[in-house]
Tab-separated table of C-alpha atoms and ligand atoms in Angstrom:
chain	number	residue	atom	x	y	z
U	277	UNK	CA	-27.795	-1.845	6.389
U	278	UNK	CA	-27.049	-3.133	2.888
U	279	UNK	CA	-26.419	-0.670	0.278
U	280	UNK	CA	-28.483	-0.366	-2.409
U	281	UNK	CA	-27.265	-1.470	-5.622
U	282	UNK	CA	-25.394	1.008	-7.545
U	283	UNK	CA	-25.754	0.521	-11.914
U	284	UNK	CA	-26.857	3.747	-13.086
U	285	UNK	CA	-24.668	5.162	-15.120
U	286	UNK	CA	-22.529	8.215	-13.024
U	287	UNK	CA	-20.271	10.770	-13.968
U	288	UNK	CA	-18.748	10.897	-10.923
U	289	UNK	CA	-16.092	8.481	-9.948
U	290	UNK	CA	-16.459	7.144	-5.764
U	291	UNK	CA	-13.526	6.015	-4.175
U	292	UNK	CA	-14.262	4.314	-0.910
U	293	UNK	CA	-10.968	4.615	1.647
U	294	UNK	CA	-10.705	3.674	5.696
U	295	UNK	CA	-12.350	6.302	8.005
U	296	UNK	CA	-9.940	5.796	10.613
U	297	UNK	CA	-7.017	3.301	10.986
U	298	UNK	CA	-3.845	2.430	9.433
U	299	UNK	CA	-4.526	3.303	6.030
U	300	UNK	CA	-7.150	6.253	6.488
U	301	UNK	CA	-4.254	8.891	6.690
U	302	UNK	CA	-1.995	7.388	3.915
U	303	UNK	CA	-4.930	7.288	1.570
U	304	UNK	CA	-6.343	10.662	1.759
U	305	UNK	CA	-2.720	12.114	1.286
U	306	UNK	CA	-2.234	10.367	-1.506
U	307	UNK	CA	-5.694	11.478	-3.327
U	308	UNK	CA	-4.821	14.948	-2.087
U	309	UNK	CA	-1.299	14.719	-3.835
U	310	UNK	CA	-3.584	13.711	-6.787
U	311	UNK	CA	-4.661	17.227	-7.136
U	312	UNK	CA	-8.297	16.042	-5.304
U	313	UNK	CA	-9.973	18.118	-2.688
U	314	UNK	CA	-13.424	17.622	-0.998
U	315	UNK	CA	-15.776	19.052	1.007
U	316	UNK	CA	-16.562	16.783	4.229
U	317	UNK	CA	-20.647	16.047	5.189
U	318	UNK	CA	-21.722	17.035	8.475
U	319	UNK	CA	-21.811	13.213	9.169
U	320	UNK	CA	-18.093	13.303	7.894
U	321	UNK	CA	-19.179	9.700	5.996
U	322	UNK	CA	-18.628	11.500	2.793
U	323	UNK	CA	-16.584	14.199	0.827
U	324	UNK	CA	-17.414	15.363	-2.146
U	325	UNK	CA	-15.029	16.318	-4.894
U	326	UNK	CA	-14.423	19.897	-5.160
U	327	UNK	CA	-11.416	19.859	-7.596
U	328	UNK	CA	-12.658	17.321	-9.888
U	329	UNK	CA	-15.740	14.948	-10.038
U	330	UNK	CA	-14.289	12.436	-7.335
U	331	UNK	CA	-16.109	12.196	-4.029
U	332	UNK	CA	-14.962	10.133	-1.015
U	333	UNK	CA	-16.718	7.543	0.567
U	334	UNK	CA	-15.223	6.855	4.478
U	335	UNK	CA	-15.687	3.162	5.646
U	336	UNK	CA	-14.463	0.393	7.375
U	337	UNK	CA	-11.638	-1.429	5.582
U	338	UNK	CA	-13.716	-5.026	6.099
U	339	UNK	CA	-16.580	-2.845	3.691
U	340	UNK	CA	-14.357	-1.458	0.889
U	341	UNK	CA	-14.370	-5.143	-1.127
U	342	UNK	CA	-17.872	-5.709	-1.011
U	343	UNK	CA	-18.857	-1.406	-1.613
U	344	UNK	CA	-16.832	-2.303	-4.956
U	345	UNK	CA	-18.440	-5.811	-5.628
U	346	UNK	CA	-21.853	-4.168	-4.913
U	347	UNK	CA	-21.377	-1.030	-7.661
U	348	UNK	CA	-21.572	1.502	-4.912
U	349	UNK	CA	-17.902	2.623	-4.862
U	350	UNK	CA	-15.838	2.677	-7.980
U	351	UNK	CA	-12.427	2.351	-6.118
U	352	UNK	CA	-11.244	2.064	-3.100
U	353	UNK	CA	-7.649	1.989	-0.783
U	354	UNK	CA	-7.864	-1.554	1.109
U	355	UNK	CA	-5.331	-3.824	2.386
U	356	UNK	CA	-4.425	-6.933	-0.126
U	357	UNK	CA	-5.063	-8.983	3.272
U	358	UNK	CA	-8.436	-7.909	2.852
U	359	UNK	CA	-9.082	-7.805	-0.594
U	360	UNK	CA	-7.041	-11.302	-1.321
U	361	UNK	CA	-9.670	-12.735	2.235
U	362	UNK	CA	-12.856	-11.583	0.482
U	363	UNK	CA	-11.908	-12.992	-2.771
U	364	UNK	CA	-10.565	-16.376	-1.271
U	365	UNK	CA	-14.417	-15.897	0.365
U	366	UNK	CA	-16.263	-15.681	-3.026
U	367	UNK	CA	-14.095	-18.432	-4.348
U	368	UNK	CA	-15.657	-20.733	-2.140
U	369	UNK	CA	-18.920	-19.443	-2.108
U	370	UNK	CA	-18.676	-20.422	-5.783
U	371	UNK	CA	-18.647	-16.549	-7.072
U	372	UNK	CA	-17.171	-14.978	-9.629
U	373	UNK	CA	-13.969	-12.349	-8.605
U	374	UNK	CA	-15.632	-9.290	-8.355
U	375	UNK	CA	-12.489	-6.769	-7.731
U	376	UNK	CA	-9.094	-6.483	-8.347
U	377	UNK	CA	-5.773	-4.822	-6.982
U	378	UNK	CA	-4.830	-2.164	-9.518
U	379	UNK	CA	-2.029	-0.571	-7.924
U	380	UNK	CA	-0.034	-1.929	-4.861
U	381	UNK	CA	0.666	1.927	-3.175
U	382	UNK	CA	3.843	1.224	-0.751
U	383	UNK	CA	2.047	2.061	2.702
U	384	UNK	CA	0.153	-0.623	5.242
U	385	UNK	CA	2.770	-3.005	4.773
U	386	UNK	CA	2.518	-6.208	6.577
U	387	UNK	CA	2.421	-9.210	6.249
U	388	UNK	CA	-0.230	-12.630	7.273
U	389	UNK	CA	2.111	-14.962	9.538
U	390	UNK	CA	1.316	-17.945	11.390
U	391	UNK	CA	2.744	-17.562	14.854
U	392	UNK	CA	3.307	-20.319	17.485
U	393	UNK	CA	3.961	-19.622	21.320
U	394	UNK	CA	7.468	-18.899	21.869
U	395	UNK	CA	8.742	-22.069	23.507
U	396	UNK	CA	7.701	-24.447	20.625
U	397	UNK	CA	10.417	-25.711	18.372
U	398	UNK	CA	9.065	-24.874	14.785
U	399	UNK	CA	10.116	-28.001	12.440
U	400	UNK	CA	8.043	-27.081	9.219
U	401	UNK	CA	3.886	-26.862	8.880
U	402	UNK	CA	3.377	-30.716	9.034
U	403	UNK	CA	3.406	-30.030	12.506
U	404	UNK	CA	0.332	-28.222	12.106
U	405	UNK	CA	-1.888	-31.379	11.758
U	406	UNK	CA	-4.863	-31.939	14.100
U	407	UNK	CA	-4.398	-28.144	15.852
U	408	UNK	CA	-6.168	-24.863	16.328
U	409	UNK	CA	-5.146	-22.117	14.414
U	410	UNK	CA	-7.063	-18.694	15.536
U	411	UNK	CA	-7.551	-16.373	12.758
U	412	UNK	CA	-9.550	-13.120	11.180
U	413	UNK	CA	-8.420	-14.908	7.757
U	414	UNK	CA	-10.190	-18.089	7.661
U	415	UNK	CA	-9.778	-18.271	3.561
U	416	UNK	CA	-6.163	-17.244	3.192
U	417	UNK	CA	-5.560	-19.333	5.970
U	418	UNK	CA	-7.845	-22.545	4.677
U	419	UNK	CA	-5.988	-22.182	1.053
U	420	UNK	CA	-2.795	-21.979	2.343
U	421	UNK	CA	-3.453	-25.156	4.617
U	422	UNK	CA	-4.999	-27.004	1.426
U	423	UNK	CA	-1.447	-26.274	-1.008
U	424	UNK	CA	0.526	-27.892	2.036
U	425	UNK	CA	-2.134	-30.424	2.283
U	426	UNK	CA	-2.837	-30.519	6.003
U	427	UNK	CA	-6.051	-31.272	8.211
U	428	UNK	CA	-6.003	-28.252	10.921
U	429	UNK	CA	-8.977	-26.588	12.425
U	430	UNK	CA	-9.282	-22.828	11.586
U	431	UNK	CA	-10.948	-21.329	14.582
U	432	UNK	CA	-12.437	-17.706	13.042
U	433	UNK	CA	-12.138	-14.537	15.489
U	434	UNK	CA	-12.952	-11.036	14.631
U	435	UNK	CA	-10.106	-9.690	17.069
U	436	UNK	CA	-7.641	-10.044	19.767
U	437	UNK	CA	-6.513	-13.490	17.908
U	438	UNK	CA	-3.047	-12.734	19.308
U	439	UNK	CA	-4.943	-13.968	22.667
U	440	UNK	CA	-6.207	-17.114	21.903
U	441	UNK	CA	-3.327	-19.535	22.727
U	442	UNK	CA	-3.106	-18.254	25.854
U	443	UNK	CA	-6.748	-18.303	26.297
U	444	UNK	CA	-7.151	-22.425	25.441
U	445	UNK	CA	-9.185	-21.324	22.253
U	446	UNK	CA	-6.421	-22.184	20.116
U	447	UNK	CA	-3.074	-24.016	19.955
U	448	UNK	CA	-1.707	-21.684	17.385
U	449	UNK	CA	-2.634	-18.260	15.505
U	450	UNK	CA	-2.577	-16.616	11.705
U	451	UNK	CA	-2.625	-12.913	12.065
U	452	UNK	CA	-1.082	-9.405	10.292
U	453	UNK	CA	2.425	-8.668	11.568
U	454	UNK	CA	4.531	-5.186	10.979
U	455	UNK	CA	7.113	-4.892	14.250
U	456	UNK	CA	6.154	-8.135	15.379
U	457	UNK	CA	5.732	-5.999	18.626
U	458	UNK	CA	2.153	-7.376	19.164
U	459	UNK	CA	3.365	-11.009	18.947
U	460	UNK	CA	6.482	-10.551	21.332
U	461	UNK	CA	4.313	-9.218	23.813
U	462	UNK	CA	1.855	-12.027	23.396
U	463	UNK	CA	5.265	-14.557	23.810
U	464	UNK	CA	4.619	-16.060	20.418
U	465	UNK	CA	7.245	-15.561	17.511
U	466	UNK	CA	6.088	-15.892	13.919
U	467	UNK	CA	7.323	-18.968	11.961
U	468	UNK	CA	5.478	-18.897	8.210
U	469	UNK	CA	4.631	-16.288	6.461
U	470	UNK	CA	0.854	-16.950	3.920
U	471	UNK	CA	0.707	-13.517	2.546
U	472	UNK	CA	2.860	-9.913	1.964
U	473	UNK	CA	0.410	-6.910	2.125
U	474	UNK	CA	0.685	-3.442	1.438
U	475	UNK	CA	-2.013	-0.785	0.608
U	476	UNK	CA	-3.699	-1.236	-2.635
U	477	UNK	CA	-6.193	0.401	-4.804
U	478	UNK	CA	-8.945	-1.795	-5.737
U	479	UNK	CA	-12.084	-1.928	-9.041
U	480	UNK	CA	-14.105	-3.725	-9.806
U	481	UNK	CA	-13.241	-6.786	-11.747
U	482	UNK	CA	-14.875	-5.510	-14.916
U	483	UNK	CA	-14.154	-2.122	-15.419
U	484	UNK	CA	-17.251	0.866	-16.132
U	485	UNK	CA	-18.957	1.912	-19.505
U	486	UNK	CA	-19.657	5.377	-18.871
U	487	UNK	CA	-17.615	8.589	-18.017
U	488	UNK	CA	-15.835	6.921	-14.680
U	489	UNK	CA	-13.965	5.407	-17.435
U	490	UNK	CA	-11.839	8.944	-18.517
U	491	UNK	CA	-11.767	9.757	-14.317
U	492	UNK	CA	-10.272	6.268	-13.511
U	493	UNK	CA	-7.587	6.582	-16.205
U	494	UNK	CA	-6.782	10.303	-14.904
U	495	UNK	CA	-6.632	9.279	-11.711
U	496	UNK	CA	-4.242	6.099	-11.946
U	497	UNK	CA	-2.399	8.225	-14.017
U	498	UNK	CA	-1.394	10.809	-11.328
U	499	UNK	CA	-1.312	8.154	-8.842
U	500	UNK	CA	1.685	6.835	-10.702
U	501	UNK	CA	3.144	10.206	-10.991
U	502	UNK	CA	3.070	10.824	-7.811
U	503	UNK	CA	3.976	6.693	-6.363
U	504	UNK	CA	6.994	7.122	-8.592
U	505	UNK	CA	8.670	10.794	-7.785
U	506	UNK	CA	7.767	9.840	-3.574
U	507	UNK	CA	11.482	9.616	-3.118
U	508	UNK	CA	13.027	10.970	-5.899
U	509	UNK	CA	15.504	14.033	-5.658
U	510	UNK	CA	16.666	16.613	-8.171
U	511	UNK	CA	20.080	17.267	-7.889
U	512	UNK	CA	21.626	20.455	-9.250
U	513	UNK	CA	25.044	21.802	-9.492
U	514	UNK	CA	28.100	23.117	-11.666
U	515	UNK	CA	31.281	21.737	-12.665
U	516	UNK	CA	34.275	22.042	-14.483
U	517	UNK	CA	34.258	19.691	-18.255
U	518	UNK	CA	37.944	17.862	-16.260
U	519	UNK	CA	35.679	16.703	-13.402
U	520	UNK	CA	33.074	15.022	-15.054
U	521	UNK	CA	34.287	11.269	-15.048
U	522	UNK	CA	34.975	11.465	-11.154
U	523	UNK	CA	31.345	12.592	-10.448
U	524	UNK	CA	30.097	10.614	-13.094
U	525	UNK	CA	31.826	7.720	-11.350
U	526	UNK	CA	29.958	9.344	-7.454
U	527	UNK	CA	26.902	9.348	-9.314
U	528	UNK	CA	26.744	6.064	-10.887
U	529	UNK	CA	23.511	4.699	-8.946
U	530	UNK	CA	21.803	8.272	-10.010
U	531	UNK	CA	19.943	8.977	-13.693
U	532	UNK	CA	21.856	10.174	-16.490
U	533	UNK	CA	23.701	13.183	-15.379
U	534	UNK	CA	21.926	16.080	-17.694
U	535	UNK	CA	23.650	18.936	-19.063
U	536	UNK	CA	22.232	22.285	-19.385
U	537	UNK	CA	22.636	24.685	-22.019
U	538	UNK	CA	24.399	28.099	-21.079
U	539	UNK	CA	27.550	28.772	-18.653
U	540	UNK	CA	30.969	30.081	-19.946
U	541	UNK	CA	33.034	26.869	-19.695
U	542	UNK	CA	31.428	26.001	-16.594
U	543	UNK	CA	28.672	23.256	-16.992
U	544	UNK	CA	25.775	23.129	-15.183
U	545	UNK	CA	24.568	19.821	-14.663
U	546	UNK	CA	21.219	18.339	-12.962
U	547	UNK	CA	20.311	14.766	-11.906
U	548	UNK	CA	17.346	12.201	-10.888
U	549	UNK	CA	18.177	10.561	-7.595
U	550	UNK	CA	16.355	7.886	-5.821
U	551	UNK	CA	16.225	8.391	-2.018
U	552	UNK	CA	17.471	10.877	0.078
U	553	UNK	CA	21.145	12.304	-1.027
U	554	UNK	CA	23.006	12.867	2.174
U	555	UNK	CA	25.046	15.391	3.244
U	556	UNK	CA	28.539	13.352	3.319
U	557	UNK	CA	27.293	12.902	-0.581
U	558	UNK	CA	27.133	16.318	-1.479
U	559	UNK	CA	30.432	16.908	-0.016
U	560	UNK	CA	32.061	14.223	-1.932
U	561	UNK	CA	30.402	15.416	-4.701
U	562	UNK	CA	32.326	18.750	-4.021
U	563	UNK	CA	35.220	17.429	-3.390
U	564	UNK	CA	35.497	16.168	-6.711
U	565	UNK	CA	34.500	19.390	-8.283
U	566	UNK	CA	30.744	19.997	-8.028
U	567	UNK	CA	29.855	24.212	-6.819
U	568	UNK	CA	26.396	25.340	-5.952
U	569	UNK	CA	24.870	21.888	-5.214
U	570	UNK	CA	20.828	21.751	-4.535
U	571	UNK	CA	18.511	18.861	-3.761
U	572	UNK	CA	15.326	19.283	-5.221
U	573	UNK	CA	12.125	17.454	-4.157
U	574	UNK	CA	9.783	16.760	-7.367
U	575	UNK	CA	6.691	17.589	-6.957
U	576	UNK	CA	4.755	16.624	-9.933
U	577	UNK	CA	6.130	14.837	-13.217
U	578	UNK	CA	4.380	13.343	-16.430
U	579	UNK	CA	5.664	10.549	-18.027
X	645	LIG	P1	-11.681	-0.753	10.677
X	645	LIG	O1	-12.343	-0.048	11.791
X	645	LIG	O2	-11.593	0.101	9.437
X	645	LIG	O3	-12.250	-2.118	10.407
X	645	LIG	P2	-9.250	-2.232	11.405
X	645	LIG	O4	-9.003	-2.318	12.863
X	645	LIG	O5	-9.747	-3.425	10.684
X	645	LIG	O6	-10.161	-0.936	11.132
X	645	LIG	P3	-6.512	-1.325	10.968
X	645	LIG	O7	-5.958	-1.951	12.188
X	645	LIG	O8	-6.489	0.156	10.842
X	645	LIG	O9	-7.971	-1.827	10.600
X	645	LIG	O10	-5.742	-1.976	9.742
X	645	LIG	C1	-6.063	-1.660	8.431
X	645	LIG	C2	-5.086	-2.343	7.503
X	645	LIG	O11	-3.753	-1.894	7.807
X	645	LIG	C3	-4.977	-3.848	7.610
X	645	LIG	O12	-6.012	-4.516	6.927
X	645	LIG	C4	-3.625	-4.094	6.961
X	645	LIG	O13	-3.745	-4.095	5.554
X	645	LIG	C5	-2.811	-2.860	7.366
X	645	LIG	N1	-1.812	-3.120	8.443
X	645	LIG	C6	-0.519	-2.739	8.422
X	645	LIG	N2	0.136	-3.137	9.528
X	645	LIG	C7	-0.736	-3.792	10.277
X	645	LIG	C8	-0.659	-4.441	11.549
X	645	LIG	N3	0.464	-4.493	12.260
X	645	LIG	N4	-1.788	-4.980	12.043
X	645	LIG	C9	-2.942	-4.900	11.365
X	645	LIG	N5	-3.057	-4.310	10.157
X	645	LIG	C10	-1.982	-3.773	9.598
X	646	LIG	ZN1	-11.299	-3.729	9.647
């Protein structure tokens, strides 16, 4: 069933994500750490916002691009495989580019490879003339052919493309790749990579005119808050003024070490750290003077 066209004017803000799959977990973490919570319909197709005006709208991943394109969702978390494959789509159909990626948010990464069966030697895609190439991304795919300038038939399959060679129904395939488990199994090895993916959050092309406007902002706000302190550490200790330049020198890939007022000669010092700081760190740290060392997780930060 099509969705009816959504251009009333709302002041509530509908984020489409994936109801199940690879990017249906990620996504709803992510709005949660956003400070959203919803209540789930019986039918557990949609959630409405509890802690702010922001309701949930659970899909397939193929539907988010189009649910944007059509009005009816104001955002939504998609693959750029799937959002770049829908716009290639338009392109051609001769529409205008209805969405676009605002945020790239560092889960769902793969990437669109073209993989050949395992015994062929690869010597470059001119060897792709005249063949078969299986695929659930028959624009990516048919662009990407066009820049190298080569005449190969893109055979379209919904799923199991990793299949086809093996099947007759194609000499070749062009499909997503994380462990490149899938392909091993399927004795093809991936030789050209068309496309790196991760999770994105789409809108539409064009932006909105009403109070989604203030909500969007809000919400791309936090989601940068929270994108950039994922894997940053707050790193506490104390420390004698004569062993500053040796942990100065430890902590060289950190922020700028801080210094807090208070302490009788002692200084207590804190830090921004990206990644995890490990525990033969902290004892070099101490080592070269550092007492009462604590890693922090940040929670929540405004810039
Ligand atoms: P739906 O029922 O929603 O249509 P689906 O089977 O199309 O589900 P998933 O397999 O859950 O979707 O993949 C969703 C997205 O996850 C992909 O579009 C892609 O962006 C990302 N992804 C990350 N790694 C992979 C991978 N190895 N294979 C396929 N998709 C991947
Ligand atoms: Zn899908």
């Amino acid at each position: 069933m099509t969705p009816p066209l959504a251009t009333a004017p709302r002041d509530r803000l509908r984020i489409a994500i994936q109801k199940s799959g690879r990017l249906a977990e990620p996504a709803r973490s992510l709005l949660a750490a956003c400070g959203l919570s919803w209540r789930e319909s019986r039918d557990k197709l949609f959630c409405y916002g509890e802690s702010l005006p922001v309701d949930l709208l659970l899909v397939r991943d193929d539907d988010i691009p189009g649910l944007i394109a059509d009005g009816v969702c104001d955002l939504g978390v998609v693959g750029r495989n799937e959002l770049e494959e829908q716009a290639g789509e338009r392109a051609r159909n001769g529409l205008a580019p209805a969405y676009r990626a605002l945020r790239g948010l560092g889960f769902g990464q793969c990437r669109l490879m073209l993989a050949v069966p395992e015994e062929w030697e690869w010597t470059g895609p001119a060897q792709l003339q005249g063949l078969r190439i299986a695929t659930s991304y028959p624009a990516i795919l048919a662009g990407w052919l066009e820049r190298q300038g080569i005449d190969a038939q893109v055979v379209e399959l919904s799923g199991s493309v990793e299949i086809a060679p093996r099947l007759g129904t194609a000499d070749l395939i062009c499909d997503l790749v994380s462990s490149g488990g899938t392909l091993a199994a399927n004795h093809l090895k991936p030789v050209e990579n068309l496309l790196d993916s991760e999770a994105v959050l789409a809108g539409p092309a064009s932006g909105f005119d009403d109070a989604r406007v203030g909500l969007a902002q809000m919400l791309l706000r936090r989601v940068d808050g929270v994108l950039q302190l994922k894997d940053r550490k707050l790193l506490m200790f104390s420390a004698e003024r004569d062993s500053l330049p040796a942990l100065e020198r430890l902590l060289q890939d950190a922020g700028p070490l801080v210094q807090l007022p208070g302490g009788n000669g002692v200084l207590s010092l804190q830090t921004m750290c990206e990644g995890a700081v490990s525990w033969q760190q902290m004892e070099e740290l101490e080592r070269a003077g550092a007492r009462g060392l604590m890693v922090l997780a940040v929670e929540r930060s405004l810039a």
